[in-house]
Amino acid sequence: MNRPMLSDFADILAQRRSIRAYTSDRVERATLERICLAARRAPSGANLQPRNFHVLTETALEGLIARLTAAQQTGEPISED
């Protein structure tokens, strides 16, 4: 086993953090594309590679946020769709 590689991986894991507070800062398209490319290369269960990305921006994103907010405020049941 290559110890430097294992050490690098351990360093990456140690730097991992979960963020559950979001800002309204715009994410550049190039950044979104790099994230999707990295996700495409990630392993999947049984190597099935079930990847479909839906990236919403601007008007489409604002519309979704408004619909989700309204549904939450009115107590609309959660739908898997």
mmCIF file of C-alpha atoms in Angstrom:
data_model
loop_
_atom_site.group_PDB
_atom_site.id
_atom_site.type_symbol
_atom_site.label_atom_id
_atom_site.label_comp_id
_atom_site.label_asym_id
_atom_site.label_seq_id
_atom_site.Cartn_x
_atom_site.Cartn_y
_atom_site.Cartn_z
ATOM 1 C CA MET A 1 0.000 0.000 0.000
ATOM 2 C CA ASN A 2 1.293 3.426 -0.886
ATOM 3 C CA ARG A 3 1.529 5.293 2.434
ATOM 4 C CA PRO A 4 1.738 8.863 1.024
ATOM 5 C CA MET A 5 -1.494 8.296 -0.884
ATOM 6 C CA LEU A 6 -3.207 6.965 2.246
ATOM 7 C CA SER A 7 -1.927 9.974 4.177
ATOM 8 C CA ASP A 8 -3.283 12.350 1.494
ATOM 9 C CA PHE A 9 -6.676 10.653 1.685
ATOM 10 C CA ALA A 10 -6.690 10.896 5.484
ATOM 11 C CA ASP A 11 -5.904 14.611 5.170
ATOM 12 C CA ILE A 12 -8.835 15.081 2.790
ATOM 13 C CA LEU A 13 -11.173 13.279 5.195
ATOM 14 C CA ALA A 14 -9.942 15.386 8.111
ATOM 15 C CA GLN A 15 -10.785 18.562 6.177
ATOM 16 C CA ARG A 16 -14.320 17.418 5.350
ATOM 17 C CA ARG A 17 -17.121 19.536 6.737
ATOM 18 C CA SER A 18 -20.875 19.703 6.406
ATOM 19 C CA ILE A 19 -22.497 23.050 5.796
ATOM 20 C CA ARG A 20 -26.226 23.403 6.238
ATOM 21 C CA ALA A 21 -26.461 27.173 6.086
ATOM 22 C CA TYR A 22 -26.552 28.545 2.585
ATOM 23 C CA THR A 23 -26.013 32.003 1.165
ATOM 24 C CA SER A 24 -27.602 33.630 -1.842
ATOM 25 C CA ASP A 25 -24.167 34.016 -3.464
ATOM 26 C CA ARG A 26 -24.164 33.088 -7.134
ATOM 27 C CA VAL A 27 -22.196 29.977 -8.096
ATOM 28 C CA GLU A 28 -20.347 30.335 -11.383
ATOM 29 C CA ARG A 29 -21.330 27.961 -14.173
ATOM 30 C CA ALA A 30 -17.744 26.672 -14.459
ATOM 31 C CA THR A 31 -17.847 25.682 -10.779
ATOM 32 C CA LEU A 32 -21.139 23.827 -11.264
ATOM 33 C CA GLU A 33 -19.670 22.006 -14.264
ATOM 34 C CA ARG A 34 -16.580 20.943 -12.264
ATOM 35 C CA ILE A 35 -18.814 19.652 -9.447
ATOM 36 C CA CYS A 36 -20.940 17.621 -11.879
ATOM 37 C CA LEU A 37 -17.843 16.228 -13.609
ATOM 38 C CA ALA A 38 -16.386 15.137 -10.271
ATOM 39 C CA ALA A 39 -19.717 13.553 -9.298
ATOM 40 C CA ARG A 40 -19.820 11.638 -12.591
ATOM 41 C CA ARG A 41 -16.472 10.066 -11.738
ATOM 42 C CA ALA A 42 -17.480 9.068 -8.208
ATOM 43 C CA PRO A 43 -18.108 5.376 -7.562
ATOM 44 C CA SER A 44 -21.661 4.132 -7.330
ATOM 45 C CA GLY A 45 -23.346 1.113 -5.792
ATOM 46 C CA ALA A 46 -22.754 -1.969 -7.962
ATOM 47 C CA ASN A 47 -21.072 0.393 -10.450
ATOM 48 C CA LEU A 48 -24.473 1.186 -11.975
ATOM 49 C CA GLN A 49 -23.562 4.850 -12.590
ATOM 50 C CA PRO A 50 -27.164 6.171 -12.217
ATOM 51 C CA ARG A 51 -26.443 9.838 -12.864
ATOM 52 C CA ASN A 52 -28.869 12.497 -13.988
ATOM 53 C CA PHE A 53 -28.193 16.080 -12.978
ATOM 54 C CA HIS A 54 -30.759 18.852 -12.874
ATOM 55 C CA VAL A 55 -29.117 22.209 -12.199
ATOM 56 C CA LEU A 56 -31.533 25.083 -11.783
ATOM 57 C CA THR A 57 -30.479 28.711 -11.978
ATOM 58 C CA GLU A 58 -32.088 32.118 -12.071
ATOM 59 C CA THR A 59 -35.824 32.083 -12.913
ATOM 60 C CA ALA A 60 -36.229 28.287 -12.746
ATOM 61 C CA LEU A 61 -34.514 28.150 -9.351
ATOM 62 C CA GLU A 62 -36.508 31.077 -7.997
ATOM 63 C CA GLY A 63 -39.748 29.415 -9.143
ATOM 64 C CA LEU A 64 -38.855 26.141 -7.442
ATOM 65 C CA ILE A 65 -37.923 27.920 -4.216
ATOM 66 C CA ALA A 66 -41.235 29.811 -4.257
ATOM 67 C CA ARG A 67 -43.253 26.608 -4.847
ATOM 68 C CA LEU A 68 -41.408 24.681 -2.131
ATOM 69 C CA THR A 69 -41.785 27.546 0.341
ATOM 70 C CA ALA A 70 -45.506 27.835 -0.376
ATOM 71 C CA ALA A 71 -45.975 24.070 -0.021
ATOM 72 C CA GLN A 72 -44.161 24.064 3.315
ATOM 73 C CA GLN A 73 -46.140 27.020 4.623
ATOM 74 C CA THR A 74 -49.489 25.494 3.668
ATOM 75 C CA GLY A 75 -48.610 22.062 5.033
ATOM 76 C CA GLU A 76 -48.815 20.377 1.634
ATOM 77 C CA PRO A 77 -47.766 16.715 1.922
ATOM 78 C CA ILE A 78 -44.263 15.858 0.765
ATOM 79 C CA SER A 79 -44.144 14.172 -2.632
ATOM 80 C CA GLU A 80 -41.239 12.120 -3.941
ATOM 81 C CA ASP A 81 -41.768 13.727 -7.342
#
